[in-house]
mmCIF file of C-alpha atoms in Angstrom:
data_model
loop_
_atom_site.group_PDB
_atom_site.id
_atom_site.type_symbol
_atom_site.label_atom_id
_atom_site.label_comp_id
_atom_site.label_asym_id
_atom_site.label_seq_id
_atom_site.Cartn_x
_atom_site.Cartn_y
_atom_site.Cartn_z
ATOM 1 C CA THR A 1 -61.344 27.721 -58.657
ATOM 2 C CA MET A 2 -64.593 27.925 -56.880
ATOM 3 C CA ALA A 3 -66.798 24.865 -55.931
ATOM 4 C CA GLU A 4 -69.110 27.120 -53.909
ATOM 5 C CA ASP A 5 -69.072 30.820 -53.256
ATOM 6 C CA GLY A 6 -67.089 31.761 -50.397
ATOM 7 C CA PRO A 7 -65.683 28.960 -48.188
ATOM 8 C CA GLY A 8 -65.598 26.883 -51.498
ATOM 9 C CA CYS A 9 -62.904 29.024 -52.710
ATOM 10 C CA GLU A 10 -59.792 27.015 -53.182
ATOM 11 C CA LEU A 11 -56.265 27.492 -51.503
ATOM 12 C CA SER A 12 -54.729 24.608 -53.209
ATOM 13 C CA SER A 13 -52.097 24.977 -56.377
ATOM 14 C CA GLU A 14 -50.108 22.790 -58.441
ATOM 15 C CA VAL A 15 -47.706 23.199 -61.393
ATOM 16 C CA VAL A 16 -46.684 20.863 -64.257
ATOM 17 C CA CYS A 17 -42.833 20.616 -64.710
ATOM 18 C CA GLY A 18 -40.973 19.248 -67.597
ATOM 19 C CA LEU A 19 -43.500 19.483 -70.133
ATOM 20 C CA GLY A 20 -41.712 20.044 -73.322
ATOM 21 C CA PRO A 21 -42.687 19.324 -77.255
ATOM 22 C CA PRO A 22 -43.809 16.945 -78.042
ATOM 23 C CA TYR A 23 -46.404 16.075 -75.343
ATOM 24 C CA ASN A 24 -46.583 12.747 -74.196
ATOM 25 C CA GLU A 25 -48.427 10.604 -71.441
ATOM 26 C CA GLN A 26 -44.695 9.796 -70.158
ATOM 27 C CA ALA A 27 -44.248 13.413 -69.287
ATOM 28 C CA PRO A 28 -43.429 14.544 -65.587
ATOM 29 C CA PRO A 29 -46.552 14.589 -63.525
ATOM 30 C CA TRP A 30 -48.528 17.556 -62.156
ATOM 31 C CA LEU A 31 -46.754 18.511 -58.831
ATOM 32 C CA THR A 32 -48.993 19.483 -55.591
ATOM 33 C CA LEU A 33 -47.556 23.018 -54.447
ATOM 34 C CA PRO A 34 -48.261 24.069 -51.084
ATOM 35 C CA ASN A 35 -51.776 25.697 -50.132
ATOM 36 C CA MET A 36 -51.997 29.591 -50.575
ATOM 37 C CA GLN A 37 -52.641 32.082 -47.543
ATOM 38 C CA SER A 38 -55.971 32.721 -48.547
ATOM 39 C CA ARG A 39 -58.705 31.621 -50.735
ATOM 40 C CA ARG A 40 -58.988 33.084 -54.081
ATOM 41 C CA ALA A 41 -61.390 32.854 -56.756
ATOM 42 C CA ASP A 42 -61.206 34.907 -60.003
ATOM 43 C CA VAL A 43 -57.401 35.168 -58.991
ATOM 44 C CA ALA A 44 -54.703 36.406 -61.929
ATOM 45 C CA VAL A 45 -51.589 34.313 -61.689
ATOM 46 C CA VAL A 46 -48.618 35.094 -63.504
ATOM 47 C CA SER A 47 -44.980 33.864 -63.650
ATOM 48 C CA ALA A 48 -41.631 34.873 -64.115
ATOM 49 C CA GLN A 49 -38.216 33.442 -64.489
ATOM 50 C CA ALA A 50 -35.715 34.043 -61.588
ATOM 51 C CA ASN A 51 -31.902 34.776 -62.952
ATOM 52 C CA SER A 52 -28.812 34.174 -61.096
ATOM 53 C CA ALA A 53 -29.418 37.011 -58.729
ATOM 54 C CA ASP A 54 -32.112 34.875 -56.819
ATOM 55 C CA ASN A 55 -31.575 32.436 -54.872
ATOM 56 C CA VAL A 56 -32.210 29.424 -56.918
ATOM 57 C CA PRO A 57 -30.809 30.402 -60.739
ATOM 58 C CA GLY A 58 -33.422 29.521 -63.439
ATOM 59 C CA SER A 59 -36.212 28.596 -60.988
ATOM 60 C CA SER A 60 -39.745 30.223 -61.311
ATOM 61 C CA ILE A 61 -41.573 32.343 -59.156
ATOM 62 C CA MET A 62 -45.336 32.234 -58.995
ATOM 63 C CA TYR A 63 -47.629 35.558 -58.321
ATOM 64 C CA ALA A 64 -51.149 35.173 -56.918
ATOM 65 C CA ILE A 65 -52.721 38.437 -57.478
ATOM 66 C CA GLY A 66 -55.917 39.828 -55.754
ATOM 67 C CA GLY A 67 -58.791 37.269 -56.514
ATOM 68 C CA ARG A 68 -62.051 37.277 -54.014
ATOM 69 C CA GLU A 69 -63.397 35.123 -51.349
ATOM 70 C CA GLY A 70 -67.212 35.375 -51.511
ATOM 71 C CA ALA A 71 -68.073 38.633 -52.286
ATOM 72 C CA VAL A 72 -65.076 40.587 -50.713
ATOM 73 C CA ALA A 73 -62.148 41.084 -53.310
ATOM 74 C CA HIS A 74 -58.613 41.279 -52.252
ATOM 75 C CA ARG A 75 -55.604 43.783 -52.386
ATOM 76 C CA SER A 76 -53.183 41.234 -51.339
ATOM 77 C CA VAL A 77 -50.626 39.318 -53.398
ATOM 78 C CA GLU A 78 -48.939 36.142 -52.825
ATOM 79 C CA ARG A 79 -45.571 34.976 -54.191
ATOM 80 C CA LEU A 80 -43.987 31.470 -54.201
ATOM 81 C CA ARG A 81 -40.732 30.385 -55.423
ATOM 82 C CA VAL A 82 -41.493 27.124 -57.049
ATOM 83 C CA ALA A 83 -37.877 25.574 -56.405
ATOM 84 C CA GLU A 84 -37.667 26.468 -52.761
ATOM 85 C CA SER A 85 -40.915 25.451 -52.087
ATOM 86 C CA GLN A 86 -39.820 21.668 -53.576
ATOM 87 C CA LEU A 87 -36.369 21.899 -52.126
ATOM 88 C CA ARG A 88 -36.758 23.633 -48.581
ATOM 89 C CA GLY A 89 -40.465 23.359 -47.898
ATOM 90 C CA GLU A 90 -41.027 27.272 -48.525
ATOM 91 C CA THR A 91 -44.716 27.997 -48.832
ATOM 92 C CA TRP A 92 -46.631 31.002 -50.321
ATOM 93 C CA SER A 93 -46.124 34.277 -48.948
ATOM 94 C CA SER A 94 -48.320 37.107 -48.497
ATOM 95 C CA THR A 95 -45.946 39.557 -46.821
ATOM 96 C CA ALA A 96 -43.188 39.755 -49.390
ATOM 97 C CA VAL A 97 -45.170 41.837 -51.429
ATOM 98 C CA ALA A 98 -46.902 44.646 -51.056
ATOM 99 C CA PRO A 99 -50.641 44.673 -51.646
ATOM 100 C CA MET A 100 -52.144 46.694 -54.665
ATOM 101 C CA GLN A 101 -53.808 49.928 -54.514
ATOM 102 C CA GLU A 102 -57.118 48.695 -55.167
ATOM 103 C CA ALA A 103 -59.022 45.348 -54.330
ATOM 104 C CA ARG A 104 -59.562 43.585 -57.669
ATOM 105 C CA THR A 105 -61.325 40.329 -59.107
ATOM 106 C CA GLY A 106 -61.615 39.575 -62.310
ATOM 107 C CA HIS A 107 -58.792 41.246 -63.745
ATOM 108 C CA VAL A 108 -55.882 40.812 -65.663
ATOM 109 C CA ALA A 109 -52.103 40.893 -64.792
ATOM 110 C CA LEU A 110 -48.858 40.742 -66.085
ATOM 111 C CA CYS A 111 -45.268 39.872 -65.308
ATOM 112 C CA MET A 112 -43.113 42.013 -67.512
ATOM 113 C CA SER A 113 -39.524 41.273 -67.771
ATOM 114 C CA ASN A 114 -36.823 44.134 -67.777
ATOM 115 C CA SER A 115 -36.423 43.578 -71.417
ATOM 116 C CA GLY A 116 -39.656 44.833 -72.502
ATOM 117 C CA ASN A 117 -39.541 48.160 -70.191
ATOM 118 C CA PRO A 118 -37.681 51.217 -70.843
ATOM 119 C CA ARG A 119 -37.071 51.581 -67.502
ATOM 120 C CA GLY A 120 -34.627 49.016 -67.044
ATOM 121 C CA ASN A 121 -36.483 46.668 -64.606
ATOM 122 C CA GLY A 122 -39.601 44.289 -64.616
ATOM 123 C CA TRP A 123 -43.121 44.997 -63.461
ATOM 124 C CA LEU A 124 -46.063 43.367 -62.320
ATOM 125 C CA LEU A 125 -49.078 45.039 -63.868
ATOM 126 C CA ALA A 126 -52.543 44.571 -62.716
ATOM 127 C CA ALA A 127 -55.799 46.375 -64.847
ATOM 128 C CA GLY A 128 -59.423 45.923 -64.923
ATOM 129 C CA GLY A 129 -61.672 43.835 -62.477
ATOM 130 C CA ASN A 130 -64.242 44.957 -59.986
ATOM 131 C CA GLU A 131 -64.238 44.743 -56.137
ATOM 132 C CA GLY A 132 -66.737 41.924 -56.244
ATOM 133 C CA GLY A 133 -70.151 41.674 -55.042
ATOM 134 C CA GLY A 134 -71.449 43.238 -58.295
ATOM 135 C CA SER A 135 -69.624 46.116 -57.970
ATOM 136 C CA ALA A 136 -68.760 48.066 -61.099
ATOM 137 C CA SER A 137 -66.173 47.146 -63.556
ATOM 138 C CA LYS A 138 -62.741 49.058 -63.078
ATOM 139 C CA ARG A 139 -61.050 51.053 -65.810
ATOM 140 C CA SER A 140 -57.808 51.632 -63.532
ATOM 141 C CA ALA A 141 -54.367 49.749 -63.591
ATOM 142 C CA GLU A 142 -51.434 49.940 -61.759
ATOM 143 C CA PHE A 143 -47.985 48.170 -61.590
ATOM 144 C CA LEU A 144 -45.065 47.171 -58.967
ATOM 145 C CA ALA A 145 -41.607 47.722 -59.698
ATOM 146 C CA LEU A 146 -39.492 44.286 -59.998
ATOM 147 C CA SER A 147 -35.670 43.763 -59.010
ATOM 148 C CA GLU A 148 -33.347 45.375 -61.682
ATOM 149 C CA HIS A 149 -31.118 43.256 -64.203
ATOM 150 C CA GLY A 150 -33.611 40.547 -65.057
ATOM 151 C CA GLY A 151 -34.679 39.659 -61.576
ATOM 152 C CA CYS A 152 -38.065 39.051 -60.689
ATOM 153 C CA GLU A 153 -38.276 39.278 -56.983
ATOM 154 C CA PRO A 154 -40.540 42.398 -55.956
ATOM 155 C CA ARG A 155 -38.632 45.495 -54.902
ATOM 156 C CA ASN A 156 -39.315 47.097 -51.301
ATOM 157 C CA GLU A 157 -42.099 49.677 -53.057
ATOM 158 C CA ALA A 158 -45.599 50.154 -53.252
ATOM 159 C CA TRP A 159 -47.797 49.668 -56.369
ATOM 160 C CA GLN A 160 -47.865 52.648 -58.350
ATOM 161 C CA ALA A 161 -50.509 54.050 -60.537
ATOM 162 C CA LEU A 162 -50.725 53.765 -64.515
ATOM 163 C CA PRO A 163 -53.155 55.838 -66.838
ATOM 164 C CA GLN A 164 -56.601 54.319 -67.010
ATOM 165 C CA MET A 165 -57.577 51.960 -69.642
ATOM 166 C CA THR A 166 -60.133 53.514 -72.348
ATOM 167 C CA ARG A 167 -62.746 51.651 -70.939
ATOM 168 C CA SER A 168 -63.841 49.665 -67.908
ATOM 169 C CA ARG A 169 -63.396 45.729 -68.151
ATOM 170 C CA ILE A 170 -63.719 42.813 -66.124
ATOM 171 C CA TYR A 171 -63.193 39.173 -67.254
ATOM 172 C CA ALA A 172 -60.547 40.320 -70.064
ATOM 173 C CA CYS A 173 -57.515 38.335 -70.964
ATOM 174 C CA SER A 174 -53.998 40.152 -72.152
ATOM 175 C CA ALA A 175 -50.826 39.435 -73.589
ATOM 176 C CA PHE A 176 -47.339 41.196 -73.848
ATOM 177 C CA LEU A 177 -46.085 41.529 -77.635
ATOM 178 C CA HIS A 178 -43.917 44.088 -79.337
ATOM 179 C CA GLY A 179 -43.612 46.450 -76.087
ATOM 180 C CA LYS A 180 -47.255 46.525 -75.810
ATOM 181 C CA TRP A 181 -49.680 45.135 -73.056
ATOM 182 C CA PHE A 182 -52.977 44.066 -75.335
ATOM 183 C CA VAL A 183 -56.142 43.824 -72.984
ATOM 184 C CA ILE A 184 -59.023 42.047 -75.155
ATOM 185 C CA GLY A 185 -62.693 41.797 -74.696
ATOM 186 C CA GLY A 186 -64.012 41.543 -71.463
ATOM 187 C CA GLU A 187 -67.379 43.087 -69.852
ATOM 188 C CA GLY A 188 -67.830 46.961 -68.746
ATOM 189 C CA ASP A 189 -70.505 49.667 -68.882
ATOM 190 C CA ARG A 190 -70.585 49.682 -72.563
ATOM 191 C CA ALA A 191 -72.492 46.955 -74.635
ATOM 192 C CA THR A 192 -69.395 46.972 -77.210
ATOM 193 C CA THR A 193 -66.674 46.389 -74.925
ATOM 194 C CA PRO A 194 -66.228 42.363 -75.646
ATOM 195 C CA PHE A 195 -65.485 43.311 -79.197
ATOM 196 C CA THR A 196 -62.890 45.863 -78.259
ATOM 197 C CA VAL A 197 -59.166 45.565 -77.755
ATOM 198 C CA GLU A 198 -56.935 48.211 -76.303
ATOM 199 C CA ALA A 199 -52.902 48.259 -75.555
ATOM 200 C CA PHE A 200 -50.800 49.646 -72.888
ATOM 201 C CA ASP A 201 -47.642 51.186 -74.654
ATOM 202 C CA VAL A 202 -45.061 50.644 -72.289
ATOM 203 C CA TRP A 203 -42.696 53.189 -74.278
ATOM 204 C CA ALA A 204 -45.204 55.847 -74.355
ATOM 205 C CA ASN A 205 -46.974 55.470 -71.448
ATOM 206 C CA VAL A 206 -50.382 55.507 -72.608
ATOM 207 C CA TRP A 207 -53.144 53.448 -73.840
ATOM 208 C CA ILE A 208 -54.458 53.187 -77.610
ATOM 209 C CA ARG A 209 -57.476 51.540 -78.727
ATOM 210 C CA PHE A 210 -56.558 48.417 -81.065
ATOM 211 C CA GLY A 211 -59.561 47.884 -83.443
ATOM 212 C CA HIS A 212 -62.297 45.098 -82.781
ATOM 213 C CA LEU A 213 -62.583 41.477 -82.550
ATOM 214 C CA ASN A 214 -64.527 39.527 -85.035
ATOM 215 C CA PHE A 215 -66.548 37.960 -82.269
ATOM 216 C CA PRO A 216 -67.510 39.271 -78.727
ATOM 217 C CA ARG A 217 -65.922 37.600 -76.147
ATOM 218 C CA PHE A 218 -65.139 37.460 -72.324
ATOM 219 C CA GLN A 219 -63.367 35.015 -69.809
ATOM 220 C CA ALA A 220 -61.209 33.951 -72.610
ATOM 221 C CA SER A 221 -57.694 33.314 -72.795
ATOM 222 C CA ALA A 222 -54.816 34.866 -74.922
ATOM 223 C CA VAL A 223 -51.114 33.712 -75.646
ATOM 224 C CA THR A 224 -48.486 34.892 -78.035
ATOM 225 C CA HIS A 225 -46.487 32.474 -80.749
ATOM 226 C CA ARG A 226 -44.236 33.739 -83.313
ATOM 227 C CA GLY A 227 -45.633 37.605 -83.245
ATOM 228 C CA ARG A 228 -49.334 37.073 -83.292
ATOM 229 C CA ILE A 229 -51.856 37.015 -80.550
ATOM 230 C CA LEU A 230 -53.776 33.721 -80.232
ATOM 231 C CA VAL A 231 -57.278 34.377 -78.393
ATOM 232 C CA VAL A 232 -59.117 31.159 -77.710
ATOM 233 C CA GLY A 233 -62.283 30.623 -75.643
ATOM 234 C CA GLY A 234 -64.798 33.041 -74.391
ATOM 235 C CA ASN A 235 -67.818 31.815 -76.073
ATOM 236 C CA ALA A 236 -66.498 32.370 -79.353
ATOM 237 C CA PRO A 237 -64.348 30.814 -81.904
ATOM 238 C CA PRO A 238 -60.515 31.121 -81.914
ATOM 239 C CA GLU A 239 -58.671 34.051 -83.892
ATOM 240 C CA TRP A 240 -55.331 35.714 -84.122
ATOM 241 C CA ARG A 241 -53.685 38.946 -84.914
ATOM 242 C CA ASP A 242 -50.213 40.349 -86.234
ATOM 243 C CA PRO A 243 -50.281 43.706 -84.135
ATOM 244 C CA ARG A 244 -48.097 45.023 -87.079
ATOM 245 C CA GLN A 245 -50.963 43.970 -89.897
ATOM 246 C CA PRO A 246 -54.499 45.243 -89.772
ATOM 247 C CA GLY A 247 -57.327 42.868 -88.549
ATOM 248 C CA TRP A 248 -58.194 39.743 -86.829
ATOM 249 C CA GLU A 249 -58.320 36.205 -88.644
#
């Protein structure tokens, strides 16, 4: 969040634990996490589930990717192992993960498990955004390989470029379903961008156009549920689509 530009960018973070269905007021409260190393507004945050190859089986790892402080966008990525932060006082690390090739703020990001990747390991992905200060929106995308066998720790490698999106986008939203990373709406260098959807086909290594929304939207949120993509917010009513069927509803 950002109370004011620049110094107002927050370092703080928190997480809710044990919030299972159905929700009730007696559910465990939000837990305060350690402060990040850098102030980050318009940051992309993703999480991954650790497996037995990581230090704490079944724990979560959070990645804070890019963002900005004032008009300056970050290339850096911070990692927090949630269980270790609670049990051992571990803090966010900006040295455990390589920086992105490009500075990004207002971008989309995804942590993709190895089960969705034909190369056999998970990926961190980032696409779009800009470099802050009113700079042009980006078409570029990149990924960082994670550990094999379902692990979610980064390998000791650099980020690598992916094919560019068909349009430049900032403040889009995204979701992963059926082997495709869907990037939805946002603003860009064309007036029609808030209506558009494209998807990165992990198996074919190519971006494909994926029709038009019923409503233009940016700064929306997207989730998947029972084989559908649901998009909410972004100054428009909710809508959903089964990617195997034509059209948004």
